[in-house]
Short mmCIF file of C-alpha atoms in Angstrom, two decimals:
data_model
loop_
_atom_site.label_atom_id
_atom_site.label_comp_id
_atom_site.label_asym_id
_atom_site.label_seq_id
_atom_site.Cartn_x
_atom_site.Cartn_y
_atom_site.Cartn_z
CA MET A 10 110.13 122.45 156.49
CA THR A 11 107.11 123.76 154.59
CA ILE A 12 106.94 122.68 150.98
CA THR A 13 105.48 125.22 148.55
CA PHE A 14 103.20 123.52 146.08
CA ASP A 15 103.80 124.69 142.48
CA PRO A 16 100.68 124.24 140.31
CA SER A 17 102.74 124.64 137.14
CA VAL A 18 104.63 121.45 138.03
CA ARG A 19 101.34 119.64 138.53
CA ASP A 20 99.92 120.97 135.26
CA PHE A 21 102.98 119.84 133.34
CA LEU A 22 103.39 116.40 134.90
CA ALA A 23 99.73 115.37 135.25
CA GLY A 24 99.27 112.31 133.06
CA ARG A 25 102.88 112.30 131.94
CA ILE A 26 105.74 109.86 132.65
CA TRP A 27 108.87 111.96 132.34
CA LEU A 28 112.63 111.70 132.74
CA ARG A 29 113.53 113.35 136.04
CA SER A 30 116.63 114.93 134.52
CA HIS A 31 114.70 116.42 131.56
CA THR A 32 111.96 118.38 133.38
CA PRO A 33 111.76 122.14 132.48
CA PHE A 34 111.83 123.06 136.16
CA PRO A 35 114.74 123.69 138.55
CA THR A 36 116.12 120.53 140.18
CA GLU A 37 115.41 121.81 143.69
CA THR A 38 111.73 122.34 142.74
CA ILE A 39 111.36 118.75 141.54
CA ASP A 40 113.30 117.42 144.55
CA ALA A 41 111.02 119.31 146.95
CA HIS A 42 107.91 117.90 145.28
CA ILE A 43 109.38 114.39 145.53
CA VAL A 44 110.07 114.86 149.23
CA SER A 45 106.50 116.04 149.76
CA GLU A 46 105.27 112.99 147.77
CA PHE A 47 103.56 115.16 145.17
CA ILE A 48 105.81 113.42 142.66
CA LYS A 49 106.58 109.73 142.58
CA THR A 50 109.79 108.29 141.08
CA ILE A 51 109.92 105.11 139.02
CA GLN A 52 113.01 103.16 137.95
CA GLY A 53 113.62 103.61 134.24
CA ILE A 54 114.43 100.02 133.35
CA GLN A 55 113.17 97.06 135.37
CA SER A 56 114.89 93.71 135.33
CA THR A 57 113.70 90.27 136.35
CA LYS A 58 115.18 86.83 136.28
CA ALA A 59 113.42 84.62 133.79
CA PHE A 60 113.91 81.13 132.32
CA ALA A 61 117.39 79.65 132.80
CA ASN A 62 118.26 82.58 135.07
CA GLN A 63 118.33 84.94 132.08
CA THR A 64 117.75 88.62 132.87
CA GLN A 65 114.68 90.13 131.19
CA TYR A 66 114.37 93.93 130.83
CA PHE A 67 111.30 96.15 130.63
CA CYS A 68 111.19 99.88 129.82
CA ASN A 69 108.76 101.70 132.09
CA ARG A 70 108.35 104.58 129.65
CA CYS A 71 107.62 102.94 126.27
CA GLU A 72 106.89 99.47 127.72
CA ASN A 73 109.37 97.85 125.33
CA ASP A 74 110.03 94.25 126.31
CA THR A 75 111.87 93.14 123.17
CA GLN A 76 115.23 92.13 124.60
CA ALA A 77 117.16 92.86 121.39
CA ARG A 78 116.31 96.54 121.87
CA PHE A 79 118.18 96.83 125.16
CA THR A 80 121.91 97.50 125.51
CA THR A 81 124.05 97.03 128.65
CA PHE A 82 127.09 99.27 129.15
CA ASP A 83 129.55 100.43 131.82
CA CYS A 84 127.85 103.46 133.31
CA ALA A 85 129.93 106.32 134.71
CA LYS A 86 126.98 107.53 136.76
CA CYS A 87 126.19 104.37 138.73
CA GLU A 88 129.69 102.91 138.25
CA GLY A 89 128.44 99.53 137.18
CA PRO A 90 126.76 97.63 134.38
CA CYS A 91 123.70 99.58 133.32
CA THR A 92 121.03 98.83 130.70
CA TYR A 93 119.20 101.29 128.52
CA CYS A 94 116.27 101.09 126.07
CA ARG A 95 117.16 101.77 122.45
CA HIS A 96 113.53 101.76 121.40
CA CYS A 97 112.71 105.21 122.81
CA LEU A 98 116.26 106.59 122.84
CA LYS A 99 115.38 109.66 120.76
CA MET A 100 113.27 110.92 123.65
CA GLY A 101 116.19 110.89 126.06
CA ARG A 102 117.95 107.79 127.37
CA VAL A 103 116.07 105.70 129.89
CA SER A 104 118.44 103.34 131.75
CA THR A 105 118.53 101.27 134.87
CA CYS A 106 119.96 104.09 137.02
CA THR A 107 117.76 106.90 135.66
CA GLU A 108 114.48 107.87 137.25
CA LEU A 109 111.15 108.56 135.69
CA ILE A 110 108.69 110.81 137.49
CA VAL A 111 104.90 110.92 137.59
CA TRP A 112 102.42 113.22 139.36
CA ASN A 113 101.27 111.55 142.55
CA ALA A 114 98.65 114.00 143.94
CA GLU A 115 95.37 115.56 142.93
CA PRO A 116 95.21 116.18 139.16
CA PRO A 117 94.38 119.57 137.72
CA THR A 118 90.75 120.53 137.23
CA TYR A 119 90.04 121.42 133.60
CA PRO A 120 87.69 124.21 132.42
CA THR A 121 84.13 123.44 131.34
CA ASP A 122 83.55 126.62 129.31
CA HIS A 123 84.42 125.87 125.67
CA ILE A 124 82.97 127.00 122.37
CA ILE A 125 82.96 125.63 118.82
CA ALA A 126 83.78 128.39 116.36
CA TRP A 127 83.36 126.15 113.31
CA GLN A 128 80.45 127.52 111.28
CA GLY A 129 79.99 124.60 108.85
CA THR A 130 77.05 122.22 108.61
CA LEU A 131 77.38 118.46 108.73
CA THR A 132 75.65 116.30 106.16
CA THR A 133 72.93 113.95 107.42
CA ARG A 134 75.35 111.03 107.45
CA GLN A 135 78.12 113.03 109.12
CA GLN A 136 75.71 114.14 111.85
CA GLN A 137 74.56 110.57 112.35
CA ALA A 138 78.19 109.38 112.76
CA SER A 139 78.90 112.27 115.13
CA ASP A 140 75.88 111.36 117.29
CA GLU A 141 76.91 107.70 117.30
CA LEU A 142 80.41 108.64 118.40
CA THR A 143 78.98 110.76 121.25
CA ARG A 144 76.91 107.79 122.41
CA SER A 145 80.02 105.59 122.38
CA ASN A 146 81.75 108.13 124.62
CA THR A 147 78.84 108.01 127.00
CA LYS A 148 79.00 104.17 127.05
CA ARG A 149 82.81 104.32 127.23
CA ILE A 150 83.17 101.89 124.35
CA PRO A 151 85.56 102.14 121.34
CA HIS A 152 84.25 103.53 118.08
CA LEU A 153 85.52 103.43 114.48
CA ILE A 154 84.76 106.17 112.01
CA HIS A 155 85.21 104.32 108.70
CA ALA A 156 84.90 107.12 106.19
CA VAL A 157 86.22 107.65 102.70
CA CYS A 158 88.97 110.20 102.08
CA GLY A 159 87.49 113.69 101.90
CA SER A 160 84.29 112.79 103.81
CA GLY A 161 84.96 115.38 106.49
CA LYS A 162 86.15 113.04 109.25
CA THR A 163 87.76 115.83 111.32
CA GLU A 164 84.50 117.83 111.35
CA ILE A 165 82.60 114.74 112.57
CA LEU A 166 84.81 114.80 115.70
CA PHE A 167 84.10 118.41 116.65
CA GLU A 168 80.83 117.93 118.50
CA PRO A 169 81.85 114.74 120.42
CA ILE A 170 85.12 116.48 121.46
CA HIS A 171 83.20 119.60 122.52
CA LYS A 172 80.92 117.58 124.76
CA LEU A 173 83.91 115.88 126.37
CA LEU A 174 85.53 119.29 126.99
CA LEU A 175 82.32 120.72 128.43
CA ALA A 176 82.39 117.88 131.00
CA GLY A 177 85.91 118.90 132.06
CA ASN A 178 87.53 115.93 130.34
CA ARG A 179 91.01 115.80 128.86
CA VAL A 180 91.16 114.65 125.27
CA CYS A 181 93.88 113.45 122.88
CA ILE A 182 93.90 113.21 119.09
CA ALA A 183 96.80 110.99 118.08
CA ALA A 184 98.16 110.08 114.67
CA PRO A 185 101.15 107.99 113.44
CA ARG A 186 102.36 110.73 111.05
CA VAL A 187 103.58 114.21 112.01
CA ASP A 188 102.09 115.64 108.81
CA VAL A 189 98.65 114.66 110.05
CA ILE A 190 99.22 116.55 113.31
CA LEU A 191 100.53 119.57 111.43
CA GLU A 192 97.38 119.51 109.28
CA LEU A 193 95.05 119.12 112.26
CA GLU A 194 96.60 121.72 114.57
CA PRO A 195 95.35 124.92 112.87
CA ARG A 196 91.94 123.43 112.22
CA LEU A 197 91.48 122.42 115.88
CA ARG A 198 92.77 125.76 117.16
CA ALA A 199 90.29 127.55 114.91
CA ALA A 200 87.44 125.23 115.96
CA PHE A 201 88.16 125.54 119.71
CA PRO A 202 89.60 129.07 120.16
CA GLN A 203 89.08 129.15 123.98
CA THR A 204 90.57 125.71 124.68
CA ALA A 205 94.18 125.16 125.80
CA ILE A 206 95.66 123.05 123.00
CA GLU A 207 99.15 121.60 122.60
CA ALA A 208 100.63 119.82 119.60
CA LEU A 209 103.36 117.31 120.32
CA TYR A 210 105.70 115.77 117.71
CA GLY A 211 109.40 115.36 117.12
CA GLY A 212 111.00 118.77 117.47
CA SER A 213 108.06 120.49 119.19
CA LYS A 214 108.51 122.00 122.63
CA SER A 215 106.32 121.29 125.65
CA THR A 216 104.80 124.28 127.33
CA THR A 217 104.64 124.89 131.08
CA GLU A 218 102.41 127.93 130.84
CA SER A 219 99.11 126.10 131.08
CA SER A 220 97.64 122.63 131.34
CA PRO A 221 96.52 121.70 127.82
CA GLN A 222 93.08 120.05 127.86
CA LEU A 223 93.18 118.99 124.20
CA ILE A 224 96.44 117.43 123.01
CA LEU A 225 97.36 116.58 119.44
CA ALA A 226 100.27 114.14 119.32
CA THR A 227 102.04 111.63 117.19
CA THR A 228 101.57 108.16 118.62
CA HIS A 229 105.31 108.11 119.49
CA GLN A 230 104.75 111.03 121.87
CA LEU A 231 102.27 108.91 123.86
CA TYR A 232 105.21 106.93 125.21
CA ARG A 233 105.50 109.89 127.59
CA PHE A 234 101.92 109.67 128.92
CA ARG A 235 100.23 107.37 131.41
CA HIS A 236 96.56 107.39 132.48
CA ALA A 237 96.21 110.92 131.07
CA PHE A 238 93.11 111.08 128.88
CA ASP A 239 89.39 110.54 129.24
CA ALA A 240 89.15 109.75 125.55
CA ILE A 241 91.67 109.23 122.71
CA PHE A 242 90.95 109.49 118.99
CA VAL A 243 93.54 107.72 116.79
CA ASP A 244 93.42 109.33 113.35
CA GLU A 245 94.73 107.37 110.32
CA ALA A 246 94.75 104.26 112.52
CA ASP A 247 95.91 102.05 109.66
CA ALA A 248 99.10 104.03 108.94
CA PHE A 249 102.68 102.92 109.38
CA PRO A 250 104.36 102.75 111.89
CA TYR A 251 101.30 102.39 114.21
CA THR A 252 100.19 99.17 112.55
CA ALA A 253 103.69 97.67 112.67
CA GLU A 254 104.72 98.66 116.24
CA GLU A 255 103.05 96.84 119.10
CA THR A 256 104.63 99.33 121.53
CA LEU A 257 102.79 102.19 119.82
CA ARG A 258 99.48 100.48 120.21
CA ARG A 259 100.36 99.81 123.85
CA ALA A 260 101.34 103.45 124.29
CA VAL A 261 97.88 104.57 123.21
CA GLN A 262 96.22 102.23 125.68
CA LYS A 263 98.64 103.34 128.42
CA ALA A 264 97.89 106.99 127.77
CA ALA A 265 94.15 106.45 128.28
CA LYS A 266 92.75 106.49 131.80
CA PRO A 267 91.47 103.07 132.99
CA GLY A 268 88.19 102.41 131.28
CA ALA A 269 88.51 105.44 128.95
CA PRO A 270 87.44 104.78 125.34
CA VAL A 271 89.95 104.73 122.47
CA HIS A 272 88.39 105.59 119.09
CA PHE A 273 89.72 105.17 115.59
CA VAL A 274 89.34 107.19 112.38
CA THR A 275 90.42 106.00 108.95
CA ALA A 276 89.36 105.51 105.37
CA THR A 277 91.17 102.16 105.05
CA PRO A 278 90.83 100.12 108.24
CA SER A 279 92.43 96.71 108.42
CA ASP A 280 90.19 93.64 108.63
CA LYS A 281 91.49 93.10 112.14
CA LEU A 282 90.58 96.60 113.31
CA LEU A 283 87.08 96.27 111.83
CA ALA A 284 86.59 92.91 113.53
CA ASP A 285 87.92 94.14 116.88
CA ILE A 286 85.69 97.19 116.96
CA LYS A 287 82.61 95.29 115.81
CA ARG A 288 83.19 92.91 118.69
CA THR A 289 83.74 95.49 121.42
CA GLY A 290 82.27 98.76 120.17
CA GLN A 291 80.54 100.43 117.20
CA VAL A 292 81.39 101.32 113.59
CA SER A 293 80.07 104.31 111.67
CA THR A 294 80.52 104.04 107.91
CA ILE A 295 80.45 106.93 105.45
CA ASP A 296 81.00 106.01 101.78
CA ARG A 297 80.43 109.46 100.29
CA ARG A 298 82.45 112.66 100.40
CA TYR A 299 80.86 115.56 102.21
CA HIS A 300 80.35 117.45 98.92
CA GLY A 301 78.58 114.46 97.35
CA HIS A 302 80.99 114.04 94.37
CA PRO A 303 82.63 110.68 93.69
CA LEU A 304 86.12 109.66 94.63
CA PRO A 305 88.69 110.06 91.83
CA VAL A 306 89.12 106.79 89.92
CA PRO A 307 92.79 106.15 89.07
CA ARG A 308 93.92 105.84 85.50
CA SER A 309 96.96 103.84 84.51
CA GLU A 310 99.79 104.90 82.22
CA THR A 311 102.75 102.74 81.27
CA LEU A 312 106.14 104.19 82.12
CA TRP A 313 108.58 101.54 80.89
CA ASN A 314 112.11 101.57 82.31
CA TYR A 315 111.49 104.77 84.25
CA THR A 316 114.24 103.93 86.76
CA LYS A 317 116.96 103.61 84.12
CA GLN A 318 115.82 106.76 82.37
CA ILE A 319 115.97 108.81 85.57
CA GLN A 320 119.31 107.33 86.53
CA LYS A 321 120.64 108.40 83.09
CA GLY A 322 119.49 111.95 83.75
CA LYS A 323 116.37 111.91 81.63
CA LEU A 324 112.81 112.47 82.76
CA PRO A 325 110.42 109.97 81.10
CA LYS A 326 108.45 111.80 78.42
CA LYS A 327 104.96 110.98 79.76
CA LEU A 328 105.96 112.10 83.26
CA ALA A 329 107.52 115.30 81.95
CA ASN A 330 104.44 116.08 79.86
CA TRP A 331 102.09 115.43 82.78
CA THR A 332 104.11 117.80 84.98
CA ALA A 333 104.38 120.45 82.28
CA ASP A 334 100.60 120.30 81.82
CA ARG A 335 100.05 120.88 85.53
CA LEU A 336 102.44 123.84 85.46
CA LYS A 337 100.66 125.29 82.39
CA ARG A 338 97.27 124.96 84.05
CA GLN A 339 98.67 126.25 87.37
CA GLU A 340 97.40 123.17 89.20
CA PRO A 341 99.25 122.14 92.36
CA PHE A 342 100.54 118.57 92.26
CA LEU A 343 102.05 115.75 94.28
CA ILE A 344 104.19 113.08 92.61
CA PHE A 345 104.77 110.00 94.73
CA PHE A 346 107.92 107.87 94.54
CA HIS A 347 108.63 104.48 96.11
CA HIS A 348 112.31 105.17 96.78
CA ILE A 349 114.03 108.23 98.24
CA GLY A 350 117.21 107.76 96.18
CA LEU A 351 115.31 107.63 92.88
CA MET A 352 113.23 110.63 93.91
CA GLU A 353 116.32 112.67 94.73
CA GLN A 354 117.86 111.74 91.38
CA ALA A 355 114.68 112.93 89.70
CA GLU A 356 114.46 116.23 91.64
CA PRO A 357 116.97 118.23 89.49
CA LEU A 358 115.28 116.87 86.35
CA PHE A 359 111.93 118.26 87.52
CA GLN A 360 113.62 121.51 88.47
CA GLN A 361 114.53 121.98 84.82
CA LEU A 362 110.76 122.37 84.27
CA ASP A 363 110.37 124.65 87.32
CA ALA A 364 113.13 125.43 89.82
CA ARG A 365 110.59 125.68 92.68
CA ILE A 366 109.78 121.93 92.64
CA HIS A 367 111.24 120.13 95.66
CA ALA A 368 111.40 116.61 97.00
CA VAL A 369 110.39 115.73 100.57
CA HIS A 370 110.58 112.63 102.75
CA ALA A 371 110.22 111.73 106.44
CA SER A 372 113.70 112.88 107.52
CA HIS A 373 114.02 115.87 105.14
CA PRO A 374 115.09 118.89 107.22
CA ASP A 375 112.86 121.31 105.27
CA ARG A 376 109.83 119.06 104.90
CA LYS A 377 107.51 121.25 106.95
CA GLN A 378 108.54 124.40 105.12
CA HIS A 379 108.14 122.83 101.65
CA VAL A 380 104.69 121.45 102.46
CA GLN A 381 103.58 124.81 103.86
CA ALA A 382 104.93 126.51 100.74
CA LEU A 383 102.70 124.20 98.62
CA ARG A 384 99.71 125.13 100.80
CA ASP A 385 100.60 128.82 100.40
CA LYS A 386 100.93 128.43 96.61
CA GLU A 387 104.58 129.47 96.76
CA VAL A 388 105.68 126.23 94.99
CA PRO A 389 103.77 124.51 92.18
CA GLY A 390 104.26 120.92 93.37
CA LEU A 391 106.26 118.44 95.37
CA LEU A 392 107.89 115.08 94.85
CA THR A 393 107.23 112.91 97.87
CA THR A 394 107.42 109.46 99.44
CA THR A 395 104.31 107.92 100.97
CA ILE A 396 104.83 110.26 103.92
CA LEU A 397 102.22 112.55 102.30
CA GLU A 398 99.79 109.81 101.35
CA ARG A 399 97.44 111.09 104.07
CA GLY A 400 96.85 114.05 106.40
CA ILE A 401 97.30 116.73 103.76
CA THR A 402 94.61 118.80 102.04
CA ILE A 403 95.55 121.02 99.09
CA PRO A 404 92.67 122.48 97.04
CA ASN A 405 92.69 121.31 93.41
CA VAL A 406 95.78 119.13 93.87
CA GLN A 407 96.60 116.67 91.09
CA VAL A 408 98.36 113.38 91.92
CA ALA A 409 100.70 111.06 90.12
CA VAL A 410 102.39 107.87 91.34
CA VAL A 411 105.70 106.88 89.75
CA GLY A 412 106.25 103.15 90.01
CA ALA A 413 102.75 102.23 91.12
CA GLU A 414 103.65 98.58 90.67
CA GLN A 415 106.04 98.68 93.66
CA LEU A 416 105.04 96.74 96.79
CA ILE A 417 104.93 99.83 98.99
CA PHE A 418 101.92 101.03 96.98
CA ASN A 419 99.43 98.50 98.33
CA LYS A 420 95.69 98.88 97.96
CA GLY A 421 95.29 101.00 101.10
CA ALA A 422 98.20 103.31 100.18
CA LEU A 423 96.80 103.90 96.68
CA ILE A 424 93.33 104.67 98.00
CA GLN A 425 94.81 107.12 100.48
CA ILE A 426 97.00 108.76 97.84
CA GLY A 427 94.00 109.13 95.52
CA GLY A 428 92.09 110.61 98.42
CA ARG A 429 94.22 113.78 98.16
CA VAL A 430 92.42 114.63 94.89
CA GLY A 431 89.07 116.44 94.69
CA ARG A 432 88.62 117.16 98.38
CA SER A 433 87.30 120.69 97.88
CA ALA A 434 83.64 121.34 97.07
CA GLN A 435 84.81 124.03 94.60
CA ARG A 436 87.23 121.56 92.89
CA PRO A 437 85.70 118.12 93.53
CA SER A 438 87.61 116.30 90.75
CA GLY A 439 91.13 116.01 89.38
CA ASP A 440 93.70 113.72 87.85
CA PHE A 441 94.93 110.62 89.66
CA VAL A 442 97.38 108.76 87.43
CA LEU A 443 99.35 105.60 88.15
CA PHE A 444 102.56 105.49 86.09
CA HIS A 445 103.74 101.91 86.14
CA HIS A 446 106.02 99.23 84.78
CA GLY A 447 103.27 96.61 84.86
CA ILE A 448 99.78 96.37 86.46
CA THR A 449 99.54 94.77 89.91
CA TYR A 450 96.72 93.20 91.90
CA ALA A 451 96.96 96.11 94.33
CA MET A 452 96.34 98.63 91.53
CA ASP A 453 93.31 96.70 90.32
CA GLU A 454 91.98 96.22 93.86
CA ALA A 455 92.34 99.92 94.70
CA LYS A 456 90.55 100.93 91.49
CA ASN A 457 87.75 98.37 92.01
CA GLU A 458 87.22 99.44 95.65
CA ILE A 459 87.03 103.11 94.67
CA ILE A 460 84.46 102.27 92.00
CA GLN A 461 82.46 100.26 94.50
CA LEU A 462 82.70 103.07 97.11
CA ASN A 463 81.33 105.46 94.51
CA LYS A 464 78.39 103.08 94.04
CA GLY A 465 77.94 102.93 97.81
CA SER A 466 78.26 99.16 97.96
CA VAL A 467 81.45 98.38 99.79
CA ARG A 468 80.80 95.96 102.63
CA THR A 469 82.06 96.70 106.14
#
């Protein structure tokens, strides 16, 4: 029997590791490609006998090997005990009797005709960092762009990415937070209008119409890739949950082709990341914003017993006055909270000042719409958790933190939050206020580091 090769199957599966039962192609098409050995099948969960004859499980999709994240059940499909991985369950259940599929033939050839439509000009330091990153790509070594918030990190990537695309390479920009991907997508589409681009995050739909050469993805989505990319750029590499999840860091490495470089971009790298890159690659440091104006230095305001006041249905006077002032001046604002419950209790109190004010958090069903409404100037401001501490640019935005003494607002988080302010060359300054129930070391450290960055004397 002659097997008809379907290039759309190849284009979709190339570099992916996918549940056989979840492919967007007819079952008979996938079966035919398996028979012809264009597609290879892999058992979902592997098991081995370890110490004391204990069974150890391993997920071939997300590479989870934490035994507490596996569950064994009586499976109606295989009619026996079956084990599945809870770690990547939201992407479709991977169990012992399910099959993963990978492309097992020649990969697609990607175009080499790409243009950059961005008309901006890099500063001298930006251009230097961009050139250094290109050289790291040539040497296939990791690179860290350590640049302050608002320094134009995304624009620094344009030229190195363009050169990779011109060579027919496949490129991924990954980030731990979906909001970062949503911020990057329109900018990358505008910068590379002739390039096939796909954005992958929870709720997005994969396309089978073309083979995307440039992929933007949350790091969770990289569980579904294997040996796919010639270069990966991890934006906001210090953000939760990437820093807390070993499997996410493994997923990034798994998604890169053998020997392909993995680069990192962040304003607040951990000491470990800095040390690792200095040992194996190169670091480019930018301690000034692209427009040359200083970073906003936080100011502190006491907000005693703010939790009790909000719980009693009263907005603390200083917080109410700050918000009213923003509304009067027609300045967009973000107000950060440490706890979803407290923020939701405060939401109707803020809505007494302006009914358009909304609260957002990671699992809020209307988060994307509310954030876009702020960008479109349809709402005056948002209450938010740390989910919007990075990856969002709103011209002239003013920022307040309620409960800045809470542990979640560590030095890095406060620096990132303050980095939302003054990003525009037309509005390079703004208010960054820390409402608190007591000064913390983190608050002092964040303020001191920002002051030192403005002096250009932070050591890296």
